[in-house]
């Protein structure tokens, strides 16, 4: 991609404060010289958090925003009352084409409300869906929705499947395998909503629908896209993150239990480090708001520097892949998914 990429960063939001966004941004622009960052927040506060021996990289521009959306703010109140917040200003830069993507670790509901108001969804998309890559045995599996839409009629699940197929299609030329998350793989299992959604997916030749999958299949890589409502998707995501941290911590504790275990851990240290890396949720940070007309990436609220940097990486990738434009193309074309090879 020859043109420079500009990413607006909501630097003030997130559980760990703006220091995370600053340090991640500094490292990111060094790693990706074709990207410029617009760091949005209270300018004086952001500058005060820089180490005295450092200055902002020349490809990072500060954009002042006096207000902040807190994690406890009501999304609708934030939409009406926080138009001078770092979240609003970052999204407004995207709306006005001053940025190609926006990244925020802030209040998910507020980000969704503001993004839908400022960026808009495509005409045939009722609601954006939160989608991210999950750790699997081989390849990539995308799970959506992860919390944006608690109650989803069959039509929403159909739309999610279409958008997830576009995103997953960038991994290779094969048609992405799409499944619905259910309590069993049998055709008769599940709610009336899931059964109705299955009929919609089966009748759409743009979707390579392969049936129902259970939650224990999320991490096998057996399918490329798993579709569900936001309630069950968020539970699956949080449970998997918790399980990954539990396993990683358990490995660390066992390795320190006694001298023999310490000796064994030294022998298998490279393997243990690789396993802990693969289980670390930070490696997979950065969820897409699919269905919006431009790229908006939600970072985990508790993201550390490494995790926030990964969210910036996801934003860059989706700008390069032109994900919103590809989604728009498939929504217009009723015959097949766009060729992404």
mmCIF file of C-alpha atoms in Angstrom:
data_model
loop_
_atom_site.group_PDB
_atom_site.id
_atom_site.type_symbol
_atom_site.label_atom_id
_atom_site.label_comp_id
_atom_site.label_asym_id
_atom_site.label_seq_id
_atom_site.Cartn_x
_atom_site.Cartn_y
_atom_site.Cartn_z
ATOM 1 C CA UNK A 1 0.000 0.000 0.000
ATOM 2 C CA UNK A 2 1.700 3.160 -1.240
ATOM 3 C CA UNK A 3 -0.348 5.808 0.612
ATOM 4 C CA UNK A 4 0.486 6.529 4.224
ATOM 5 C CA UNK A 5 -1.839 5.147 6.873
ATOM 6 C CA UNK A 6 -3.178 7.359 9.672
ATOM 7 C CA UNK A 7 -4.627 5.885 12.833
ATOM 8 C CA UNK A 8 -6.472 7.953 15.439
ATOM 9 C CA UNK A 9 -5.759 6.667 18.948
ATOM 10 C CA UNK A 10 -8.058 7.363 21.885
ATOM 11 C CA UNK A 11 -5.182 7.749 24.324
ATOM 12 C CA UNK A 12 -7.132 8.589 27.477
ATOM 13 C CA UNK A 13 -9.375 5.541 27.834
ATOM 14 C CA UNK A 14 -8.524 2.156 29.300
ATOM 15 C CA UNK A 15 -8.068 0.739 32.778
ATOM 16 C CA UNK A 16 -4.328 1.454 32.907
ATOM 17 C CA UNK A 17 -4.493 5.065 31.738
ATOM 18 C CA UNK A 18 -2.845 6.968 28.873
ATOM 19 C CA UNK A 19 0.699 5.825 29.661
ATOM 20 C CA UNK A 20 -0.084 2.511 27.924
ATOM 21 C CA UNK A 21 -1.240 4.181 24.712
ATOM 22 C CA UNK A 22 1.781 6.488 24.663
ATOM 23 C CA UNK A 23 4.382 3.761 25.102
ATOM 24 C CA UNK A 24 2.665 1.401 22.667
ATOM 25 C CA UNK A 25 2.394 4.177 20.076
ATOM 26 C CA UNK A 26 6.088 5.023 20.386
ATOM 27 C CA UNK A 27 7.052 1.422 19.649
ATOM 28 C CA UNK A 28 4.430 0.961 16.951
ATOM 29 C CA UNK A 29 5.596 3.801 14.681
ATOM 30 C CA UNK A 30 9.160 2.478 14.812
ATOM 31 C CA UNK A 31 7.953 -0.962 13.800
ATOM 32 C CA UNK A 32 5.689 0.331 11.011
ATOM 33 C CA UNK A 33 7.281 3.341 9.259
ATOM 34 C CA UNK A 34 4.373 3.720 6.815
ATOM 35 C CA UNK A 35 1.920 4.619 9.615
ATOM 36 C CA UNK A 36 1.302 7.975 11.307
ATOM 37 C CA UNK A 37 -0.552 8.138 14.617
ATOM 38 C CA UNK A 38 -2.888 10.845 15.891
ATOM 39 C CA UNK A 39 -2.768 10.587 19.682
ATOM 40 C CA UNK A 40 -5.989 12.092 21.059
ATOM 41 C CA UNK A 41 -6.295 13.292 24.628
ATOM 42 C CA UNK A 42 -5.423 15.994 27.120
ATOM 43 C CA UNK A 43 -2.253 17.370 25.573
ATOM 44 C CA UNK A 44 -0.648 18.580 28.802
ATOM 45 C CA UNK A 45 -1.334 15.296 30.556
ATOM 46 C CA UNK A 46 -0.021 13.207 27.687
ATOM 47 C CA UNK A 47 3.212 15.193 27.471
ATOM 48 C CA UNK A 48 3.698 14.979 31.234
ATOM 49 C CA UNK A 49 3.644 11.183 31.055
ATOM 50 C CA UNK A 50 6.562 11.014 28.631
ATOM 51 C CA UNK A 51 9.858 10.033 30.254
ATOM 52 C CA UNK A 52 12.080 13.107 30.582
ATOM 53 C CA UNK A 53 14.672 11.538 28.303
ATOM 54 C CA UNK A 54 12.148 10.992 25.472
ATOM 55 C CA UNK A 55 10.110 13.103 23.100
ATOM 56 C CA UNK A 56 7.171 12.068 20.963
ATOM 57 C CA UNK A 57 8.187 10.376 17.740
ATOM 58 C CA UNK A 58 7.980 12.683 14.725
ATOM 59 C CA UNK A 59 5.181 10.552 13.219
ATOM 60 C CA UNK A 60 2.981 10.924 16.302
ATOM 61 C CA UNK A 61 0.788 14.027 16.421
ATOM 62 C CA UNK A 62 -1.068 15.123 19.527
ATOM 63 C CA UNK A 63 -4.711 16.145 19.094
ATOM 64 C CA UNK A 64 -6.180 17.851 22.146
ATOM 65 C CA UNK A 65 -9.408 16.646 23.745
ATOM 66 C CA UNK A 66 -10.399 18.057 27.114
ATOM 67 C CA UNK A 67 -12.819 15.357 28.275
ATOM 68 C CA UNK A 68 -12.725 11.590 28.871
ATOM 69 C CA UNK A 69 -15.334 8.838 28.641
ATOM 70 C CA UNK A 70 -15.000 6.729 31.771
ATOM 71 C CA UNK A 71 -15.648 2.998 31.955
ATOM 72 C CA UNK A 72 -18.694 3.709 34.132
ATOM 73 C CA UNK A 73 -20.324 6.329 31.911
ATOM 74 C CA UNK A 74 -23.731 5.481 30.503
ATOM 75 C CA UNK A 75 -23.241 5.057 26.717
ATOM 76 C CA UNK A 76 -26.229 7.212 25.731
ATOM 77 C CA UNK A 77 -25.275 9.982 28.147
ATOM 78 C CA UNK A 78 -21.707 9.870 26.839
ATOM 79 C CA UNK A 79 -23.054 10.146 23.294
ATOM 80 C CA UNK A 80 -25.000 13.280 24.193
ATOM 81 C CA UNK A 81 -22.658 14.945 26.666
ATOM 82 C CA UNK A 82 -19.067 13.957 25.841
ATOM 83 C CA UNK A 83 -18.458 15.517 22.446
ATOM 84 C CA UNK A 84 -15.141 16.948 23.612
ATOM 85 C CA UNK A 85 -13.894 13.587 24.839
ATOM 86 C CA UNK A 86 -10.874 11.781 23.414
ATOM 87 C CA UNK A 87 -13.151 8.996 22.167
ATOM 88 C CA UNK A 88 -15.457 11.358 20.259
ATOM 89 C CA UNK A 89 -12.599 13.420 18.804
ATOM 90 C CA UNK A 90 -10.738 10.290 17.638
ATOM 91 C CA UNK A 91 -13.867 8.984 15.906
ATOM 92 C CA UNK A 92 -14.541 12.407 14.419
ATOM 93 C CA UNK A 93 -11.066 12.399 12.863
ATOM 94 C CA UNK A 94 -12.035 9.114 11.213
ATOM 95 C CA UNK A 95 -15.385 10.487 10.061
ATOM 96 C CA UNK A 96 -13.722 13.513 8.466
ATOM 97 C CA UNK A 97 -11.113 11.354 6.656
ATOM 98 C CA UNK A 98 -8.285 12.763 8.749
ATOM 99 C CA UNK A 99 -7.644 9.175 9.868
ATOM 100 C CA UNK A 100 -8.058 5.769 8.233
ATOM 101 C CA UNK A 101 -8.854 3.898 11.449
ATOM 102 C CA UNK A 102 -9.590 4.501 15.112
ATOM 103 C CA UNK A 103 -8.387 2.493 18.127
ATOM 104 C CA UNK A 104 -9.805 2.801 21.646
ATOM 105 C CA UNK A 105 -9.573 0.788 24.865
ATOM 106 C CA UNK A 106 -12.500 2.672 26.335
ATOM 107 C CA UNK A 107 -16.081 1.986 27.346
ATOM 108 C CA UNK A 108 -17.391 -0.528 24.789
ATOM 109 C CA UNK A 109 -20.994 0.671 24.887
ATOM 110 C CA UNK A 110 -19.991 4.308 24.463
ATOM 111 C CA UNK A 111 -17.582 3.478 21.649
ATOM 112 C CA UNK A 112 -20.290 1.512 19.867
ATOM 113 C CA UNK A 113 -22.869 4.287 20.298
ATOM 114 C CA UNK A 114 -20.505 7.036 19.149
ATOM 115 C CA UNK A 115 -19.165 4.997 16.232
ATOM 116 C CA UNK A 116 -22.641 4.148 15.013
ATOM 117 C CA UNK A 117 -23.647 7.825 15.249
ATOM 118 C CA UNK A 118 -20.510 9.312 13.674
ATOM 119 C CA UNK A 119 -19.283 6.607 11.268
ATOM 120 C CA UNK A 120 -22.626 4.928 10.454
ATOM 121 C CA UNK A 121 -23.298 1.344 9.448
ATOM 122 C CA UNK A 122 -23.889 0.127 5.911
ATOM 123 C CA UNK A 123 -27.549 0.510 4.822
ATOM 124 C CA UNK A 124 -28.355 -3.221 5.073
ATOM 125 C CA UNK A 125 -26.562 -3.764 8.401
ATOM 126 C CA UNK A 126 -28.793 -3.290 11.430
ATOM 127 C CA UNK A 127 -26.081 -3.435 14.106
ATOM 128 C CA UNK A 128 -22.264 -3.578 14.142
ATOM 129 C CA UNK A 129 -20.750 -6.758 15.558
ATOM 130 C CA UNK A 130 -17.594 -7.096 17.631
ATOM 131 C CA UNK A 131 -15.291 -9.672 16.062
ATOM 132 C CA UNK A 132 -11.812 -10.909 16.914
ATOM 133 C CA UNK A 133 -9.413 -13.704 16.093
ATOM 134 C CA UNK A 134 -9.236 -16.527 18.614
ATOM 135 C CA UNK A 135 -6.208 -18.706 19.475
ATOM 136 C CA UNK A 136 -6.591 -22.007 17.585
ATOM 137 C CA UNK A 137 -4.490 -25.060 16.763
ATOM 138 C CA UNK A 138 -3.885 -23.930 13.176
ATOM 139 C CA UNK A 139 -4.895 -20.907 11.125
ATOM 140 C CA UNK A 140 -7.375 -18.334 12.417
ATOM 141 C CA UNK A 141 -10.907 -18.545 13.727
ATOM 142 C CA UNK A 142 -13.000 -15.401 14.074
ATOM 143 C CA UNK A 143 -15.731 -15.225 16.700
ATOM 144 C CA UNK A 144 -18.609 -12.730 16.542
ATOM 145 C CA UNK A 145 -20.553 -11.095 18.124
ATOM 146 C CA UNK A 146 -18.570 -10.593 21.337
ATOM 147 C CA UNK A 147 -20.900 -8.319 23.251
ATOM 148 C CA UNK A 148 -22.277 -5.520 21.097
ATOM 149 C CA UNK A 149 -25.680 -7.157 20.607
ATOM 150 C CA UNK A 150 -27.177 -9.175 23.447
ATOM 151 C CA UNK A 151 -30.405 -10.247 21.737
ATOM 152 C CA UNK A 152 -30.046 -11.120 18.063
ATOM 153 C CA UNK A 153 -32.810 -12.171 15.679
ATOM 154 C CA UNK A 154 -31.862 -14.605 12.877
ATOM 155 C CA UNK A 155 -31.326 -11.700 10.453
ATOM 156 C CA UNK A 156 -28.559 -10.253 12.646
ATOM 157 C CA UNK A 157 -26.775 -13.605 12.808
ATOM 158 C CA UNK A 158 -27.008 -13.829 9.021
ATOM 159 C CA UNK A 159 -25.431 -10.386 8.675
ATOM 160 C CA UNK A 160 -22.685 -11.330 11.142
ATOM 161 C CA UNK A 161 -21.921 -14.446 9.093
ATOM 162 C CA UNK A 162 -21.541 -12.411 5.916
ATOM 163 C CA UNK A 163 -19.207 -9.881 7.534
ATOM 164 C CA UNK A 164 -17.156 -12.540 9.296
ATOM 165 C CA UNK A 165 -16.748 -14.380 5.998
ATOM 166 C CA UNK A 166 -15.258 -11.290 4.405
ATOM 167 C CA UNK A 167 -12.785 -10.805 7.259
ATOM 168 C CA UNK A 168 -11.774 -14.478 7.353
ATOM 169 C CA UNK A 169 -11.407 -14.578 3.585
ATOM 170 C CA UNK A 170 -8.184 -12.586 3.743
ATOM 171 C CA UNK A 171 -6.226 -15.498 5.227
ATOM 172 C CA UNK A 172 -6.248 -17.479 1.970
ATOM 173 C CA UNK A 173 -8.232 -17.946 -1.209
ATOM 174 C CA UNK A 174 -10.505 -20.708 0.078
ATOM 175 C CA UNK A 175 -14.106 -19.943 1.015
ATOM 176 C CA UNK A 176 -14.196 -19.444 4.801
ATOM 177 C CA UNK A 177 -16.073 -22.162 6.710
ATOM 178 C CA UNK A 178 -18.859 -20.565 8.750
ATOM 179 C CA UNK A 179 -20.653 -22.164 11.698
ATOM 180 C CA UNK A 180 -23.256 -21.190 14.275
ATOM 181 C CA UNK A 181 -22.364 -21.641 17.947
ATOM 182 C CA UNK A 182 -24.803 -24.069 19.540
ATOM 183 C CA UNK A 183 -25.138 -26.575 22.390
ATOM 184 C CA UNK A 184 -24.733 -29.439 19.934
ATOM 185 C CA UNK A 185 -23.868 -30.157 16.327
ATOM 186 C CA UNK A 186 -27.107 -32.016 15.649
ATOM 187 C CA UNK A 187 -29.638 -30.317 13.378
ATOM 188 C CA UNK A 188 -32.447 -30.573 15.938
ATOM 189 C CA UNK A 189 -30.454 -28.869 18.717
ATOM 190 C CA UNK A 190 -30.719 -25.220 19.680
ATOM 191 C CA UNK A 191 -33.202 -22.384 19.918
ATOM 192 C CA UNK A 192 -35.773 -21.377 17.324
ATOM 193 C CA UNK A 193 -33.581 -18.352 16.564
ATOM 194 C CA UNK A 194 -30.579 -20.539 15.730
ATOM 195 C CA UNK A 195 -32.677 -22.877 13.583
ATOM 196 C CA UNK A 196 -34.098 -19.913 11.660
ATOM 197 C CA UNK A 197 -30.605 -18.414 11.255
ATOM 198 C CA UNK A 198 -29.359 -21.732 9.915
ATOM 199 C CA UNK A 199 -31.979 -21.648 7.159
ATOM 200 C CA UNK A 200 -30.836 -18.135 6.178
ATOM 201 C CA UNK A 201 -27.177 -19.186 6.076
ATOM 202 C CA UNK A 202 -27.910 -22.352 4.122
ATOM 203 C CA UNK A 203 -29.834 -20.400 1.489
ATOM 204 C CA UNK A 204 -27.138 -17.745 0.935
ATOM 205 C CA UNK A 205 -24.579 -18.876 -1.657
ATOM 206 C CA UNK A 206 -22.158 -16.180 -0.480
ATOM 207 C CA UNK A 207 -21.634 -18.148 2.743
ATOM 208 C CA UNK A 208 -19.871 -21.490 3.050
ATOM 209 C CA UNK A 209 -22.041 -22.638 5.941
ATOM 210 C CA UNK A 210 -20.940 -25.925 7.537
ATOM 211 C CA UNK A 211 -23.435 -26.303 10.395
ATOM 212 C CA UNK A 212 -23.527 -25.997 14.169
ATOM 213 C CA UNK A 213 -20.444 -26.208 16.406
ATOM 214 C CA UNK A 214 -20.114 -26.485 20.176
ATOM 215 C CA UNK A 215 -17.956 -24.210 22.323
ATOM 216 C CA UNK A 216 -15.232 -26.858 22.634
ATOM 217 C CA UNK A 217 -14.657 -26.522 18.874
ATOM 218 C CA UNK A 218 -13.793 -22.820 19.038
ATOM 219 C CA UNK A 219 -10.077 -23.530 19.506
ATOM 220 C CA UNK A 220 -9.627 -26.446 17.104
ATOM 221 C CA UNK A 221 -9.506 -24.386 13.926
ATOM 222 C CA UNK A 222 -12.131 -26.677 12.389
ATOM 223 C CA UNK A 223 -14.027 -23.625 11.085
ATOM 224 C CA UNK A 224 -12.975 -20.104 10.148
ATOM 225 C CA UNK A 225 -15.943 -18.095 11.447
ATOM 226 C CA UNK A 226 -18.165 -18.834 14.447
ATOM 227 C CA UNK A 227 -21.336 -16.766 14.754
ATOM 228 C CA UNK A 228 -23.374 -16.166 17.899
ATOM 229 C CA UNK A 229 -25.195 -13.411 19.751
ATOM 230 C CA UNK A 230 -23.198 -11.006 21.895
ATOM 231 C CA UNK A 231 -24.327 -12.520 25.189
ATOM 232 C CA UNK A 232 -22.951 -15.981 24.489
ATOM 233 C CA UNK A 233 -19.980 -14.656 22.527
ATOM 234 C CA UNK A 234 -18.824 -12.478 25.396
ATOM 235 C CA UNK A 235 -19.137 -15.363 27.852
ATOM 236 C CA UNK A 236 -17.116 -17.612 25.532
ATOM 237 C CA UNK A 237 -14.431 -14.932 25.130
ATOM 238 C CA UNK A 238 -14.096 -14.144 28.845
ATOM 239 C CA UNK A 239 -14.117 -17.839 29.778
ATOM 240 C CA UNK A 240 -11.346 -18.565 27.270
ATOM 241 C CA UNK A 241 -9.250 -15.631 28.515
ATOM 242 C CA UNK A 242 -9.700 -16.782 32.091
ATOM 243 C CA UNK A 243 -8.791 -20.365 31.220
ATOM 244 C CA UNK A 244 -5.683 -19.233 29.341
ATOM 245 C CA UNK A 245 -4.463 -17.157 32.286
ATOM 246 C CA UNK A 246 -5.243 -20.009 34.694
ATOM 247 C CA UNK A 247 -3.187 -22.486 32.661
ATOM 248 C CA UNK A 248 -0.280 -20.073 32.253
ATOM 249 C CA UNK A 249 -0.231 -19.272 35.984
ATOM 250 C CA UNK A 250 -0.531 -22.954 36.867
ATOM 251 C CA UNK A 251 2.485 -23.790 34.704
ATOM 252 C CA UNK A 252 4.491 -21.040 36.371
ATOM 253 C CA UNK A 253 3.573 -22.180 39.904
ATOM 254 C CA UNK A 254 4.297 -25.856 39.215
ATOM 255 C CA UNK A 255 7.686 -24.954 37.762
ATOM 256 C CA UNK A 256 8.615 -23.206 41.035
ATOM 257 C CA UNK A 257 7.293 -25.807 43.472
ATOM 258 C CA UNK A 258 10.524 -27.656 44.179
ATOM 259 C CA UNK A 259 14.098 -28.074 42.997
ATOM 260 C CA UNK A 260 13.284 -30.982 40.702
ATOM 261 C CA UNK A 261 10.489 -29.051 38.976
ATOM 262 C CA UNK A 262 12.793 -26.056 38.592
ATOM 263 C CA UNK A 263 15.390 -28.266 36.948
ATOM 264 C CA UNK A 264 12.809 -29.750 34.582
ATOM 265 C CA UNK A 265 11.447 -26.309 33.752
ATOM 266 C CA UNK A 266 14.921 -25.206 32.675
ATOM 267 C CA UNK A 267 15.061 -28.126 30.243
ATOM 268 C CA UNK A 268 11.716 -27.268 28.704
ATOM 269 C CA UNK A 269 11.926 -23.492 29.175
ATOM 270 C CA UNK A 270 11.678 -22.650 25.441
ATOM 271 C CA UNK A 271 8.550 -24.821 25.154
ATOM 272 C CA UNK A 272 7.003 -23.270 28.274
ATOM 273 C CA UNK A 273 7.679 -19.745 27.048
ATOM 274 C CA UNK A 274 6.121 -20.569 23.682
ATOM 275 C CA UNK A 275 3.053 -22.066 25.375
ATOM 276 C CA UNK A 276 2.622 -19.063 27.658
ATOM 277 C CA UNK A 277 2.977 -16.745 24.665
ATOM 278 C CA UNK A 278 0.327 -18.631 22.689
ATOM 279 C CA UNK A 279 -2.053 -18.631 25.661
ATOM 280 C CA UNK A 280 -1.565 -14.933 26.408
ATOM 281 C CA UNK A 281 -4.780 -13.030 25.534
ATOM 282 C CA UNK A 282 -2.650 -9.949 24.732
ATOM 283 C CA UNK A 283 -1.433 -11.667 21.567
ATOM 284 C CA UNK A 284 -4.992 -11.635 20.231
ATOM 285 C CA UNK A 285 -6.015 -8.166 21.398
ATOM 286 C CA UNK A 286 -7.901 -5.943 18.997
ATOM 287 C CA UNK A 287 -11.542 -6.551 18.088
ATOM 288 C CA UNK A 288 -13.199 -5.137 14.976
ATOM 289 C CA UNK A 289 -16.537 -3.346 14.864
ATOM 290 C CA UNK A 290 -17.729 -4.991 11.666
ATOM 291 C CA UNK A 291 -20.571 -3.308 9.810
ATOM 292 C CA UNK A 292 -19.298 0.245 10.228
ATOM 293 C CA UNK A 293 -18.305 2.128 7.089
ATOM 294 C CA UNK A 294 -14.774 2.650 8.411
ATOM 295 C CA UNK A 295 -12.317 0.734 10.592
ATOM 296 C CA UNK A 296 -12.854 0.966 14.347
ATOM 297 C CA UNK A 297 -10.847 -1.328 16.634
ATOM 298 C CA UNK A 298 -11.688 -1.991 20.273
ATOM 299 C CA UNK A 299 -8.749 -2.803 22.520
ATOM 300 C CA UNK A 300 -9.310 -4.689 25.755
ATOM 301 C CA UNK A 301 -9.906 -2.224 28.600
ATOM 302 C CA UNK A 302 -7.140 -3.793 30.680
ATOM 303 C CA UNK A 303 -4.651 -3.919 27.820
ATOM 304 C CA UNK A 304 -1.000 -3.441 28.697
ATOM 305 C CA UNK A 305 1.553 -1.942 26.326
ATOM 306 C CA UNK A 306 2.041 -5.174 24.379
ATOM 307 C CA UNK A 307 -1.696 -5.771 24.020
ATOM 308 C CA UNK A 308 -2.438 -2.189 22.943
ATOM 309 C CA UNK A 309 0.321 -2.376 20.347
ATOM 310 C CA UNK A 310 -1.390 -5.490 18.966
ATOM 311 C CA UNK A 311 -4.662 -3.559 18.629
ATOM 312 C CA UNK A 312 -2.785 -0.973 16.549
ATOM 313 C CA UNK A 313 -1.415 -3.807 14.404
ATOM 314 C CA UNK A 314 -4.963 -5.078 13.786
ATOM 315 C CA UNK A 315 -6.071 -1.582 12.761
ATOM 316 C CA UNK A 316 -3.204 -1.289 10.297
ATOM 317 C CA UNK A 317 -3.959 -4.708 8.801
ATOM 318 C CA UNK A 318 -7.619 -3.914 8.297
ATOM 319 C CA UNK A 319 -6.841 -0.608 6.619
ATOM 320 C CA UNK A 320 -4.473 -2.388 4.234
ATOM 321 C CA UNK A 321 -7.052 -5.106 3.569
ATOM 322 C CA UNK A 322 -9.805 -2.502 3.071
ATOM 323 C CA UNK A 323 -12.167 -4.558 5.199
ATOM 324 C CA UNK A 324 -15.126 -2.100 5.250
ATOM 325 C CA UNK A 325 -14.981 -1.709 1.472
ATOM 326 C CA UNK A 326 -14.898 -5.486 1.042
ATOM 327 C CA UNK A 327 -17.915 -5.857 3.304
ATOM 328 C CA UNK A 328 -19.770 -3.216 1.318
ATOM 329 C CA UNK A 329 -18.922 -5.099 -1.874
ATOM 330 C CA UNK A 330 -20.330 -8.392 -0.637
ATOM 331 C CA UNK A 331 -23.475 -6.724 0.658
ATOM 332 C CA UNK A 332 -24.103 -5.317 -2.809
ATOM 333 C CA UNK A 333 -23.122 -8.496 -4.674
ATOM 334 C CA UNK A 334 -25.787 -11.123 -4.026
ATOM 335 C CA UNK A 335 -23.920 -13.883 -5.873
ATOM 336 C CA UNK A 336 -20.635 -14.509 -4.060
ATOM 337 C CA UNK A 337 -17.990 -13.200 -1.705
ATOM 338 C CA UNK A 338 -15.348 -10.951 -3.297
ATOM 339 C CA UNK A 339 -12.168 -12.605 -4.522
ATOM 340 C CA UNK A 340 -9.586 -11.811 -1.854
ATOM 341 C CA UNK A 341 -6.650 -13.738 -3.293
#
